[in-house]
Structures are given as structure tokens and as C-alpha cells.
Coordinates of C-alpha atoms and ligand atoms in Angstrom, one line a residue:
M1 CA -47.3 36.6 44.5
T2 CA -46.8 40.3 45.1
Y3 CA -45.1 42.0 47.9
L4 CA -45.7 45.7 48.3
E5 CA -47.0 45.6 44.8
A6 CA -43.7 44.1 43.5
Y7 CA -44.5 41.0 41.6
I8 CA -42.3 38.1 42.7
T9 CA -41.6 35.4 40.2
D10 CA -41.5 31.7 41.1
L11 CA -37.7 31.6 40.8
T12 CA -37.3 34.5 43.3
L13 CA -40.0 33.0 45.5
D14 CA -38.1 29.7 45.6
F15 CA -35.0 31.6 46.6
F16 CA -36.8 33.2 49.6
L17 CA -38.5 30.0 50.5
E18 CA -35.2 28.2 50.5
N19 CA -33.7 30.9 52.7
Q20 CA -36.7 31.5 54.9
N21 CA -34.8 31.2 58.1
S22 CA -32.4 33.9 57.0
L23 CA -35.3 36.3 56.8
L24 CA -35.3 36.2 60.6
D25 CA -32.0 38.1 60.5
F26 CA -32.0 40.8 57.8
A27 CA -28.2 41.2 57.8
E28 CA -27.9 37.5 57.0
I29 CA -30.5 37.5 54.1
N30 CA -28.9 40.8 52.8
T31 CA -25.5 39.0 52.6
L32 CA -27.1 36.1 50.7
I33 CA -28.8 38.6 48.3
K34 CA -25.6 40.6 47.9
K35 CA -23.8 37.4 46.9
A36 CA -26.5 36.4 44.4
S37 CA -27.1 39.8 42.8
G38 CA -24.8 42.5 44.0
I39 CA -27.6 44.5 45.6
N40 CA -26.6 46.3 48.8
N41 CA -29.0 46.5 51.7
F42 CA -31.8 44.8 50.0
F43 CA -33.8 45.0 53.3
T44 CA -33.2 48.3 55.1
S45 CA -34.6 47.0 58.4
Q46 CA -35.6 43.7 60.2
K47 CA -39.2 44.9 59.9
E48 CA -39.1 44.7 56.1
A49 CA -37.6 41.2 56.2
T50 CA -40.2 40.0 58.7
E51 CA -43.0 41.5 56.6
L52 CA -41.8 39.4 53.7
L53 CA -41.6 36.4 55.8
N54 CA -45.2 36.9 56.9
E55 CA -46.2 37.5 53.3
L56 CA -44.6 34.2 52.3
K57 CA -46.6 32.5 55.0
T58 CA -49.9 34.0 54.1
N59 CA -49.0 34.5 50.4
S60 CA -51.3 37.5 50.0
S61 CA -50.8 40.8 48.3
I62 CA -51.3 44.2 49.7
V63 CA -51.5 48.0 49.0
S64 CA -53.7 49.5 46.3
E65 CA -52.5 52.0 43.7
P66 CA -52.8 55.6 44.9
D67 CA -53.2 58.7 42.8
R68 CA -49.7 59.1 41.3
R69 CA -50.3 62.3 39.3
E70 CA -47.8 64.3 41.4
Y71 CA -45.0 61.9 40.6
G72 CA -45.3 62.3 36.8
D73 CA -45.4 58.5 36.7
F74 CA -45.1 57.1 33.2
Q75 CA -43.2 53.8 33.5
T76 CA -41.2 52.9 30.4
N77 CA -42.2 49.6 28.9
E78 CA -39.5 46.8 28.8
D79 CA -39.1 46.9 25.1
L80 CA -38.6 50.7 24.9
A81 CA -36.2 50.6 27.8
F82 CA -34.3 47.8 26.1
Q83 CA -34.1 49.7 22.8
V84 CA -32.9 52.9 24.6
A85 CA -30.3 50.9 26.5
K86 CA -29.1 49.2 23.3
Y87 CA -28.8 52.5 21.5
S88 CA -26.8 53.9 24.4
F89 CA -24.5 50.9 24.6
N90 CA -23.7 51.1 20.9
K91 CA -22.5 54.7 21.5
C92 CA -20.5 53.9 24.6
E93 CA -19.4 50.3 25.2
D94 CA -17.3 50.0 28.3
I95 CA -19.7 51.6 30.9
E96 CA -18.7 51.0 34.5
F97 CA -21.4 52.9 36.3
V98 CA -25.1 53.1 35.6
L99 CA -27.3 55.7 37.4
E100 CA -31.1 56.0 37.1
P101 CA -32.1 59.0 39.3
T102 CA -35.9 58.2 39.3
C103 CA -35.8 54.5 38.5
G104 CA -39.5 53.5 39.0
K105 CA -39.9 49.8 38.4
G106 CA -36.3 49.6 37.2
N107 CA -36.8 48.7 33.5
F108 CA -33.7 50.8 32.5
I109 CA -31.6 49.2 35.2
L110 CA -32.7 45.7 34.1
A111 CA -32.0 46.6 30.5
S112 CA -28.5 47.7 31.4
L113 CA -27.5 44.6 33.4
G114 CA -25.5 42.0 31.6
K115 CA -24.8 44.3 28.7
F116 CA -21.4 45.5 30.0
E117 CA -18.8 43.1 31.3
T118 CA -17.2 46.3 32.6
L119 CA -20.1 47.2 34.8
K120 CA -19.0 47.8 38.5
K121 CA -21.7 49.9 40.0
V122 CA -25.5 50.6 39.7
V123 CA -27.5 53.2 41.6
G124 CA -31.2 53.7 41.3
V125 CA -33.3 56.3 43.3
E126 CA -37.1 56.1 43.6
I127 CA -39.6 57.9 45.8
Y128 CA -42.3 55.2 45.6
L129 CA -41.6 52.3 47.9
P130 CA -43.5 49.6 45.9
Y131 CA -41.4 50.5 42.8
V132 CA -38.2 50.2 44.9
W133 CA -39.3 46.7 45.8
K134 CA -40.2 45.9 42.2
T135 CA -36.8 47.0 41.1
K136 CA -35.0 45.1 43.8
F137 CA -36.9 41.9 43.1
G138 CA -36.5 42.3 39.4
I139 CA -32.7 42.6 39.8
L140 CA -32.6 39.6 42.1
K141 CA -34.6 37.5 39.7
Y142 CA -32.2 38.6 36.9
F143 CA -29.2 37.3 38.7
L144 CA -30.9 34.2 40.0
E145 CA -31.6 33.4 36.3
N146 CA -28.1 34.3 35.3
R147 CA -26.0 32.9 38.1
N148 CA -22.8 32.9 36.0
Y149 CA -22.9 36.7 35.5
S150 CA -20.6 38.7 37.7
N151 CA -22.6 41.1 39.6
P152 CA -21.8 44.8 40.1
E153 CA -22.4 46.6 43.4
I154 CA -26.1 47.8 43.3
D155 CA -27.9 50.4 45.4
I156 CA -31.6 50.8 44.9
I157 CA -32.4 53.7 47.2
H158 CA -35.8 54.6 48.5
G159 CA -35.4 58.4 48.5
N160 CA -36.3 61.7 47.0
A161 CA -34.4 62.7 43.9
F162 CA -34.6 66.4 45.1
E163 CA -32.8 65.6 48.3
F164 CA -30.4 62.9 47.2
D165 CA -26.8 64.0 47.4
Y166 CA -25.8 63.7 43.7
V167 CA -22.8 66.0 44.2
E168 CA -21.3 63.4 46.6
L169 CA -22.2 60.5 44.3
A170 CA -20.6 62.3 41.4
K171 CA -17.4 62.8 43.5
S172 CA -17.2 59.1 44.5
T173 CA -17.8 57.9 40.9
K174 CA -15.6 60.4 39.0
H175 CA -13.2 57.7 37.9
L176 CA -16.0 55.5 36.4
K177 CA -17.3 55.6 32.9
T178 CA -20.9 56.6 33.4
L179 CA -24.3 56.0 31.8
I180 CA -27.0 58.2 33.3
I181 CA -30.2 56.6 31.9
G182 CA -33.9 56.9 32.6
N183 CA -37.1 58.8 32.3
P184 CA -37.7 61.5 34.8
P185 CA -41.2 62.5 36.0
W186 CA -43.5 64.2 33.4
V187 CA -45.1 66.9 35.4
T188 CA -44.6 70.7 35.7
N189 CA -44.2 72.7 38.9
S190 CA -47.5 74.6 38.1
E191 CA -49.4 71.3 37.7
L192 CA -48.0 70.3 41.1
G193 CA -49.0 73.7 42.5
S194 CA -52.6 73.1 41.3
I195 CA -52.8 69.8 43.3
N196 CA -50.9 71.2 46.3
S197 CA -48.1 68.7 45.8
K198 CA -44.8 69.1 47.6
N199 CA -42.9 67.0 45.1
L200 CA -40.8 69.9 44.1
P201 CA -37.1 70.9 44.3
I202 CA -36.2 73.2 47.2
K203 CA -34.4 75.6 44.8
S204 CA -37.1 76.1 42.1
N205 CA -35.5 79.0 40.4
F206 CA -32.7 76.9 38.9
K207 CA -33.2 78.6 35.6
K208 CA -32.3 81.9 37.2
H209 CA -35.4 83.8 36.0
N210 CA -35.9 87.3 37.4
G211 CA -39.0 88.0 39.5
L212 CA -41.0 89.3 36.6
E213 CA -40.3 86.3 34.4
A214 CA -41.2 84.0 37.3
I215 CA -44.6 85.8 37.5
T216 CA -45.2 85.8 33.7
G217 CA -44.9 82.1 33.5
K218 CA -41.3 81.7 32.4
G219 CA -40.8 80.3 35.9
N220 CA -42.9 77.3 35.0
F221 CA -40.7 74.3 34.5
D222 CA -40.9 70.6 34.1
I223 CA -39.7 68.4 37.0
G224 CA -38.0 66.3 34.3
E225 CA -36.1 69.4 33.3
Y226 CA -34.9 70.0 36.8
I227 CA -33.7 66.4 37.2
S228 CA -32.0 66.5 33.8
F229 CA -30.4 69.8 34.7
T230 CA -29.2 68.4 38.0
M231 CA -27.7 65.3 36.3
L232 CA -25.9 67.4 33.7
K233 CA -24.6 69.8 36.3
C234 CA -23.3 67.1 38.6
F235 CA -22.0 64.7 36.0
E236 CA -20.8 66.9 33.0
N237 CA -17.2 66.1 33.9
H238 CA -17.7 62.3 34.0
N239 CA -16.7 60.3 30.9
G240 CA -19.7 58.7 29.5
L241 CA -23.3 59.3 28.3
F242 CA -26.5 60.9 29.4
S243 CA -29.6 59.1 27.9
F244 CA -33.0 60.3 29.0
L245 CA -36.6 59.9 27.7
I246 CA -38.1 63.4 28.1
K247 CA -40.6 65.8 26.6
N248 CA -39.5 67.7 23.5
S249 CA -40.1 70.9 25.3
V250 CA -37.6 69.9 28.0
V251 CA -34.9 69.2 25.4
K252 CA -35.7 72.5 23.7
N253 CA -35.2 74.3 27.1
L254 CA -32.0 72.4 27.9
I255 CA -30.4 73.4 24.6
Q256 CA -31.7 77.0 24.8
D257 CA -30.1 77.2 28.3
Q258 CA -26.9 75.5 27.1
K259 CA -25.7 78.9 25.9
R260 CA -25.6 80.1 29.5
N261 CA -24.8 76.7 31.2
R262 CA -22.1 75.6 28.7
F263 CA -22.3 72.1 30.0
R264 CA -19.6 69.8 28.7
L265 CA -22.0 68.0 26.3
S266 CA -21.3 66.9 22.8
Q267 CA -22.9 65.2 19.8
L268 CA -26.3 65.9 21.1
E269 CA -29.2 63.9 19.6
K270 CA -32.9 63.9 20.0
L271 CA -34.8 60.8 18.7
N272 CA -38.5 61.4 18.5
I273 CA -40.7 58.6 20.0
D274 CA -44.4 57.9 19.6
S275 CA -45.6 58.7 23.1
K276 CA -49.2 57.8 22.4
T277 CA -48.1 54.2 21.6
E278 CA -45.4 54.0 24.2
F279 CA -47.0 55.8 27.1
N280 CA -50.6 56.4 26.0
V281 CA -50.2 60.2 26.4
S282 CA -50.4 63.0 23.8
V283 CA -47.2 64.8 24.6
N284 CA -44.3 65.1 22.1
A285 CA -41.4 63.2 23.7
C286 CA -38.0 61.8 22.7
L287 CA -34.8 60.1 23.7
F288 CA -32.3 62.9 24.4
I289 CA -28.8 61.5 24.3
T290 CA -25.4 63.2 24.6
Y291 CA -21.8 62.5 25.4
L292 CA -20.4 64.0 28.6
N293 CA -17.1 65.6 29.4
K294 CA -16.4 66.9 25.9
E295 CA -16.1 70.4 24.4
P296 CA -19.6 71.9 24.7
D297 CA -21.9 71.7 21.6
F298 CA -24.8 74.1 21.1
T299 CA -26.9 72.3 18.5
C300 CA -28.8 69.0 18.5
K301 CA -29.5 66.6 15.7
V302 CA -33.1 65.3 15.4
F303 CA -33.9 61.8 14.2
D304 CA -36.9 59.4 14.2
F305 CA -36.3 56.9 17.0
Y306 CA -37.7 54.0 15.1
S307 CA -36.3 54.5 11.6
R308 CA -33.3 56.6 12.6
E309 CA -34.1 58.9 9.7
Y310 CA -32.5 62.3 10.0
I311 CA -35.0 65.2 10.4
T312 CA -33.2 68.4 11.2
T313 CA -30.6 70.1 13.5
F314 CA -31.8 72.7 15.9
G315 CA -30.1 74.9 18.5
W316 CA -27.8 77.9 18.6
Y317 CA -26.6 79.0 15.2
K318 CA -25.3 82.4 14.1
N319 CA -26.0 83.5 17.6
K320 CA -29.8 82.8 17.2
F321 CA -31.8 79.9 18.6
V322 CA -33.3 78.1 15.6
N323 CA -35.4 75.1 14.9
S324 CA -33.6 74.2 11.7
V325 CA -30.0 75.2 11.1
E326 CA -30.3 74.2 7.4
D327 CA -33.4 76.3 6.8
Y328 CA -32.1 79.3 8.8
D329 CA -28.9 79.2 6.8
K330 CA -30.8 79.6 3.6
S331 CA -33.2 82.3 4.9
S332 CA -31.4 84.3 7.7
I333 CA -31.3 87.3 5.3
V334 CA -34.9 88.1 6.3
D335 CA -34.2 87.8 10.0
G336 CA -34.6 91.4 11.1
K337 CA -37.3 93.8 12.3
S338 CA -40.7 94.1 10.7
I339 CA -41.5 97.6 9.4
F340 CA -45.2 96.8 9.9
T341 CA -46.5 96.3 13.4
W342 CA -48.2 92.9 13.8
R343 CA -51.4 93.2 15.8
S344 CA -53.6 90.6 17.4
G345 CA -57.3 90.8 16.9
V346 CA -60.3 91.8 19.1
K347 CA -60.6 90.5 22.6
H348 CA -63.8 90.7 24.6
D349 CA -64.0 87.5 26.8
C350 CA -67.8 87.6 26.4
S351 CA -68.4 85.4 23.4
K352 CA -72.0 84.4 24.5
I353 CA -73.1 88.0 24.0
M354 CA -70.5 89.5 21.6
E355 CA -70.4 86.7 19.0
L356 CA -73.4 86.5 16.7
E357 CA -74.6 84.6 13.7
R358 CA -77.3 85.6 11.2
G359 CA -80.6 83.7 11.2
N360 CA -84.1 84.5 9.9
G361 CA -83.3 88.1 9.3
H362 CA -82.1 88.5 12.9
F363 CA -78.8 88.2 14.7
V364 CA -78.6 85.1 17.0
N365 CA -76.2 85.0 19.9
A366 CA -74.6 81.9 21.5
L367 CA -77.5 81.8 24.0
G368 CA -79.8 81.2 21.1
E369 CA -81.5 84.5 21.5
E370 CA -82.8 86.3 18.4
I371 CA -81.9 89.9 18.5
N372 CA -82.5 93.1 16.5
L373 CA -79.5 95.4 16.3
E374 CA -78.5 98.4 14.2
N375 CA -75.9 97.2 11.7
N376 CA -73.4 100.0 12.5
L377 CA -71.4 98.3 15.3
V378 CA -71.7 94.8 13.9
Y379 CA -68.7 93.5 11.9
G380 CA -67.8 90.2 10.3
L381 CA -65.4 88.2 12.5
L382 CA -62.8 85.6 11.6
K383 CA -61.2 83.2 14.0
S384 CA -58.0 81.1 13.6
S385 CA -60.0 78.2 12.2
D386 CA -61.3 80.5 9.4
L387 CA -57.8 81.3 8.2
K388 CA -57.2 78.1 6.3
K389 CA -57.8 79.6 2.8
D390 CA -55.4 81.8 0.8
K391 CA -57.9 84.6 0.5
I392 CA -61.2 85.3 2.2
N393 CA -64.0 87.9 2.1
T394 CA -66.8 86.1 3.9
Y395 CA -67.4 85.1 7.5
R396 CA -69.5 82.8 9.6
K397 CA -69.6 84.9 12.7
L398 CA -70.1 88.5 13.5
T399 CA -69.1 90.6 16.5
I400 CA -70.1 93.9 18.1
I401 CA -67.3 96.5 18.1
T402 CA -68.2 98.8 21.0
Q403 CA -65.1 101.0 20.8
S404 CA -62.8 102.2 18.1
K405 CA -59.8 102.5 20.5
I406 CA -59.0 101.1 23.9
G407 CA -60.7 102.9 26.8
Q408 CA -63.1 104.9 24.6
D409 CA -66.2 106.1 26.4
T410 CA -69.2 103.8 25.4
T411 CA -72.1 106.0 26.5
Y412 CA -72.5 107.2 22.9
I413 CA -74.0 103.8 22.1
K414 CA -77.2 104.6 24.1
D415 CA -78.0 107.7 22.0
K416 CA -76.8 106.6 18.6
F417 CA -77.6 102.9 18.6
P418 CA -80.5 102.3 21.1
L419 CA -81.2 98.7 20.1
T420 CA -77.5 97.7 20.5
Y421 CA -77.4 99.5 23.8
Q422 CA -80.6 97.7 25.0
Y423 CA -79.1 94.4 24.1
L424 CA -75.7 95.0 25.7
Y425 CA -77.3 96.5 28.8
A426 CA -79.7 93.5 29.2
H427 CA -76.6 91.3 29.5
K428 CA -74.5 93.7 31.6
D429 CA -74.1 91.1 34.4
I430 CA -72.4 88.7 32.0
F431 CA -69.9 91.5 31.1
K432 CA -69.4 92.2 34.8
K433 CA -68.4 88.6 35.3
R434 CA -65.4 88.9 33.0
K435 CA -62.5 87.7 35.2
S436 CA -59.5 89.4 33.5
S437 CA -58.3 92.5 35.4
I438 CA -58.0 94.4 32.1
Y439 CA -61.7 95.1 32.2
K440 CA -61.7 96.6 35.7
E441 CA -62.7 100.2 35.9
K442 CA -63.0 100.4 32.2
P443 CA -66.1 101.8 30.3
D444 CA -69.1 99.3 30.1
F445 CA -68.8 96.7 27.4
S446 CA -65.1 97.4 26.8
I447 CA -63.1 95.5 24.3
F448 CA -59.4 95.1 23.7
G449 CA -57.1 94.6 20.7
I450 CA -58.8 97.6 19.0
G451 CA -57.4 100.7 17.3
D452 CA -57.3 102.4 13.9
Y453 CA -55.5 99.4 12.6
S454 CA -58.6 97.2 13.2
F455 CA -60.5 99.2 10.6
T456 CA -58.1 98.8 7.8
K457 CA -59.9 97.4 4.8
Y458 CA -57.4 94.7 3.8
K459 CA -55.6 92.5 6.3
V460 CA -52.9 89.9 5.9
A461 CA -53.5 87.5 8.7
I462 CA -52.2 84.3 10.3
S463 CA -53.5 82.0 13.0
G464 CA -51.6 82.1 16.3
F465 CA -53.4 78.9 17.3
Y466 CA -52.4 76.5 14.6
K467 CA -49.0 75.5 13.3
S468 CA -49.5 76.5 9.7
T469 CA -47.3 79.5 8.6
H470 CA -49.6 80.3 5.6
F471 CA -50.9 83.9 5.5
T472 CA -54.5 84.7 4.4
L473 CA -55.6 87.9 2.6
V474 CA -58.7 89.2 4.2
S475 CA -60.8 91.6 2.1
P476 CA -63.9 93.6 3.2
K477 CA -67.4 92.4 2.7
D478 CA -69.9 95.0 1.4
S479 CA -67.1 97.5 1.8
K480 CA -67.0 96.9 5.6
P481 CA -63.7 95.7 7.1
I482 CA -63.7 92.2 8.6
M483 CA -62.4 91.9 12.2
L484 CA -60.1 89.1 13.5
D485 CA -60.3 87.6 16.9
D486 CA -57.5 87.6 19.5
T487 CA -56.1 84.2 18.4
C488 CA -55.0 85.8 15.1
Y489 CA -52.3 88.2 14.1
F490 CA -52.4 90.6 11.2
I491 CA -51.0 93.7 9.4
G492 CA -53.5 96.0 7.7
F493 CA -53.6 98.1 4.5
D494 CA -56.1 100.4 2.9
K495 CA -55.1 99.5 -0.6
L496 CA -55.7 96.0 -2.0
E497 CA -52.6 96.0 -4.2
L498 CA -50.3 96.7 -1.3
A499 CA -52.0 94.0 0.8
E500 CA -51.6 91.6 -2.1
I501 CA -47.9 92.3 -2.3
A502 CA -47.4 91.8 1.5
H503 CA -49.4 88.6 1.2
Y504 CA -47.3 87.4 -1.6
L505 CA -44.0 88.2 0.2
L506 CA -45.1 86.5 3.4
N507 CA -46.1 83.3 1.6
F508 CA -43.0 83.4 -0.6
D509 CA -40.5 80.6 -0.1
L510 CA -37.8 82.7 1.5
V511 CA -40.1 84.0 4.3
Q512 CA -41.8 80.6 4.7
R513 CA -38.5 78.9 5.1
F514 CA -37.4 81.5 7.6
L515 CA -40.5 81.1 9.7
K516 CA -40.1 77.3 9.7
S517 CA -36.5 77.7 10.7
I518 CA -37.3 79.7 13.9
I519 CA -40.7 78.3 14.9
F520 CA -40.7 75.4 17.3
S521 CA -44.0 73.8 16.4
D522 CA -44.0 71.7 19.6
S523 CA -44.4 74.8 21.7
K524 CA -47.7 76.3 22.7
R525 CA -48.6 79.5 20.7
S526 CA -45.4 79.0 18.6
I527 CA -46.6 81.6 16.1
N528 CA -46.6 84.9 18.1
K529 CA -45.9 88.6 17.7
D530 CA -42.2 88.2 18.6
I531 CA -41.7 85.8 15.7
L532 CA -43.7 87.8 13.2
M533 CA -41.9 91.1 14.2
R534 CA -38.7 89.5 13.0
I535 CA -39.8 89.4 9.4
D536 CA -37.7 91.9 7.5
F537 CA -40.0 93.1 4.7
E538 CA -37.2 95.3 3.2
K539 CA -35.0 92.2 2.7
A540 CA -37.9 90.0 1.5
F541 CA -38.8 92.7 -1.1
E542 CA -35.2 93.0 -2.2
C543 CA -35.0 89.2 -2.7
S544 CA -38.1 89.1 -4.8
D545 CA -38.9 90.8 -8.1
F546 CA -41.9 92.2 -9.9
K547 CA -41.9 89.4 -12.5
S548 CA -42.3 86.6 -9.9
A549 CA -44.9 88.7 -8.0
K550 CA -46.9 89.3 -11.2
A551 CA -47.0 85.6 -11.9
R552 CA -48.8 85.2 -8.5
I553 CA -50.9 88.4 -8.3
N554 CA -53.6 89.0 -10.9
N555 CA -53.3 92.4 -12.7
L556 CA -50.3 93.5 -10.6
K557 CA -48.9 96.7 -12.1
I558 CA -45.3 97.9 -11.8
E559 CA -46.5 101.1 -10.2
H560 CA -48.0 99.1 -7.3
W561 CA -44.7 97.2 -6.9
E562 CA -42.8 100.5 -6.8
E563 CA -45.4 102.0 -4.4
F564 CA -44.8 99.1 -2.0
G565 CA -41.0 99.7 -2.4
E566 CA -41.6 103.4 -1.5
L567 CA -43.7 102.4 1.5
I568 CA -41.0 100.2 2.8
K569 CA -38.4 102.9 2.3
Q570 CA -40.5 105.4 4.1
C571 CA -41.1 103.1 7.1
V572 CA -37.4 102.2 7.2
D573 CA -36.5 106.0 7.3
E574 CA -39.1 106.5 10.1
Q575 CA -37.5 103.7 12.1
M576 CA -34.1 105.2 11.6
I577 CA -35.3 108.6 13.0
L578 CA -37.0 106.8 16.0
F579 CA -33.8 104.9 17.0
Ligands
LIG1 C1 -41.8 58.9 34.2 S1 -41.6 57.7 35.6 C2 -40.3 56.8 35.0 C3 -39.9 55.7 35.8 C4 -38.7 54.9 35.3 N1 -37.5 55.7 35.2 C5 -39.0 54.3 33.9 O1 -38.5 54.9 33.0 O2 -39.8 53.4 33.8 C6 -41.0 58.8 36.8 C7 -40.7 58.1 38.1 O3 -40.1 59.1 39.0 C8 -40.6 58.8 40.3 N2 -40.5 60.1 41.1 C9 -41.3 61.1 41.0 N3 -40.9 62.1 41.9 C10 -39.7 61.6 42.4 C11 -38.8 62.1 43.4 N4 -39.0 63.3 43.9 N5 -37.7 61.4 43.7 C12 -37.6 60.2 43.2 N6 -38.4 59.6 42.3 C13 -39.5 60.3 41.9 C14 -42.0 58.3 40.1 O4 -42.5 57.6 41.2 C15 -41.8 57.5 38.8 O5 -41.5 56.2 39.1

């Protein structure tokens, strides 16, 4: 049968049926349960005991599953909880205290019971009452099946992890060898904001972001990160282990903040799990495990959870936060400041009207309208998905470039290109609906991400959308430069040979290794302007040579190589004057 959604097995049911009369006095039944399993205050009121008694009589189940999105509820399956617990025990045998701060149905607590003869105390906290019951009944069943096991003192508390006094708990358990184990909620504060949930910590700025960072999104955090942070802060001086299933992004943030927090964590490990199989979600997640109360470490080794195969080590190295210490070690020479300014492509937020294809001698927009336009303002357009090739000089889509620099007056279109103007004007309402404030009080049909650089003939481009670090050489079609959209980054050249050398240097092993060492491919938009602006072309050029470049670039002449060298020198000199 089920009681408050907690499934009660026959053995447990028999126990309650045998002790039915004790349910009339919750103190009496609590004493019996404490004796059988170690659980303190199994029933917190007479009302609860009486409810179970009534349930036993009617033997019916109650309560349906509500929407649990705000609780980031992904219960760990028994097998995974068992594997995590086993891995943790192998690292730290004589655990005396197990804490699970958001224990759910209690699978980690159950996996921990009976593993340590030394176990003296167990605490689980959970906000959802049916899970509290599920955990309590699960523990009771466990001890009823294993009556010869000595039972620790157990508190399964129906409470809010954000209000629970972990500081006090840490004080009273300081002398106990501790295992903090579990799987905190998988939900971010902004997701909670969008569903008006109050399941948030009171002090949300635990990462100490300034006001601007909080506004620009750096203030967004995972609830799991807050709970992990709280555990590490309260228990860093306990001897023992911290062992949590969390999103990869949370581990990355914890290690990044470790430089400031300097928590007493050591031998940090991240073991990647398959969350699709384990939790049926497409989020990269892992087991994050670390010893407590040791000299602080600032890097974390990464393994595959199932095969234990070593993958990489990431974290703080040579004062930089890197994704691979090994790769960074071999490529840090090119970690500097790019002499070329990386730009993102054209932004218009009006693809229905501004993106065209060719068909039957006309242009066709995304609304399916066939249009006649002058060719002058129409340019080929490449998107991130078009940048898969090494070199490209064709395109599928076209776009209308209404301005050659940001804010330029667009009234000239009416006189010079009447067909284009008529088309744009006919759809002016769609332009007016653009939500972004950047278009407010700007000339009609304004675009962004535009400047002299957009019209350079040759571009070396990369997608900011995908994870590939390969760069594509974009050449003009019919001597007209091809544009990139705002999901791409590029540097531009007017001379093919110079673009070819930049393309070669960027795809050359050293720069590729450097990019892989600093890019966290789990993160959203992991390839961005900040990353690209770190590529030191001067060093990349010094580390390469004409012979190797010539082997990769058709008809490369020494004078082009030297010209590139001169260009770099000139840019470096200009930078020196500026700073
Ligand atoms: C990802 S689930 C994991 C549950 C359990 N630790 C496991 O591994 O199976 C997160 C749990 O946190 C609970 N939870 C969410 N917000 C909470 C809060 N503020 N206080 C305590 N528990 C909370 C949810 O109800 C859910 O059971």
C-alpha cells in the first residue's frame, strides 16, 4: 500500500499491523521505531500516526503528483545511488556521519546504511512531505530486514534546505568523520523566477556579484550550486568527503570560485555520467567528489564515471582558469591579446524580411513572397551552420545591408534604390515590432554588427554557436564580400594571401590546442569574443614557419609571409602606442 505516496512494503506493513495499538500514542510507536531502525521522531505528531492507522484500516492510497518543476526534482535511481555510495566508501571507509541535504526518496541514505560499521548519525532534509515518508519507510524496512545491524541515530527532517541551520549541525558534528552525499535540485534561480517560485535562498547573491553582473546574467545560478556552496562552506573543516551528483556547469563554477573561496577541498574529481540514461534529461552532469579539511586544491581531474577512464584536468593553472591543464601547458605561449579585433556578424532581428533566397529570377523572403530588388544592397549571408567547410565562397541565403555603419541615415535608400525601399517600407510594421531596445529611436530598417570591417573581401570566420574550433576562410562571390550573421565571429582582410595565412595560423595545432585548453564546451556560447581576443597572432606566427605554411597554402610566396610578419609588427607597435 502507499501512505502519502510512500510505498510501504509487506514487511513494514506487518510491523505496523503488529504494533497497531501503539499508533494510538505517537510517542510509543516512535520509541518502537527508534529501537528497530534508529530513526528519531518518525511521527512528528499524533495526527500523522492516527492518519496511518486510518490508512491501515482502509488500505487506500492518497495524494496525486503535483507539478514539481520548482523543486528541480530528478530522483537518483537506486543503482546509481549505490554506485556513487560505493565509490565514496572506497575513498573514505570509516564514515561516522552521513548528511543528505535534499534527500528526496532517500536512495543515497539507503545506499549508505550498512556500509559502515562506524556509522553513528544520519541526517536527511527534504521539502516534499511524501518523499520524507518514503525515506522514513525505506529506512524502517531496511532495518526490519536487517535486524542484526546496529542502527545509527537517524533524523529525516521535513524542512527547507534554505532555512535549515547547517551551521549548527556542522558545530554539533565537527568530531564525526563526515560524508555529505546527494543530488541537489536541478533548477536555476531564473527558471524559478519565470514560474514565480519562492523556492530560493534568502541571500541569493552568495557569489558576491556586483549590481551590473547581477543584471547581465552573471547573477543567474543553479539552486544545486547554492546548496553545494552552503555544504562546502559549513563542512569544509570536517574530516571526510563531499560527494554530489550535479550539473557540469555547477562544478565548473565551484572550481572557478575556489580561487576566491579557498575551501579546504583536495583531490577533486569530476566523473561524467550519462544523464539521458540516468535521469532522462539532456544536461551534462557528473559526480563531483572531494576530500574535506585538507590544503585547498584548485584543479579537478575528470574521468568517465562508468569506465573510470581519465579524460583531463581542469581548473586554475598558471593563474588562468583552463579546461585542460595538459593542453594549456603545451600552448600557453599563444595566450595573449589578439592584434586583430574579432567582430560578430550582422544583426537585424527581422529574418522574415531581411533574409532572402533566390528563386525563379526573383528574391524570395521567409514569408514566401517573390520580390524584385536592386542588387546593390543585397549580399550573400553565411550562418554558423554554413561554416563547416575549410573554405567557402558560396551561400544559400542573402541579406539586405541597409547601412554601412551603425546609426547611418537610411533615407538614401528611397532615392537610390526605390524597389528596395518599397519592399522595406511595405514591411515597416514588422521592423517596428523588433523587441530589442537597440533599435529604439534609430533610423528605419537599422541593422547592427556593421562597419567597414563587414565589407572586407576575405574573412576568417568561426561559428559561435557550435563547439568546433575550426576556422573557415570566406572569399567573395562575384567580387562582392559575403556577410556573416551575428552567430559568427570573424577577422577581415582585403588581400587573399594575408587571410590565408591568418586562416592557416588559426587552424594550426598550437592555436587549436590553446583554444581547446580554454574553451569549456559544456557552457553556452563557449566560443566568444573574449576567448578569440586571447589569441596572440604574434606568438603563433613566431612558432610557425614559412615552409610549414607553404605546405598548406597553395602558391604561398615568401613575400606574403613577410608581409604578414610586417602587418603583425605594425599592429603590435600601434598597440604599444595606445597603452
Ligand atoms: C534532484 S532531486 C534529488 C533527490 C535525492 N537527493 C536523490 O538523489 O534522489 C532534488 C530534491 O531536492 C528537493 N528539494 C527541492 N528544493 C528543496 C528545498 N528548498 N529544501 C529541501 N529539499 C528541496 C526536491 O523535492 C527533490 O527531492
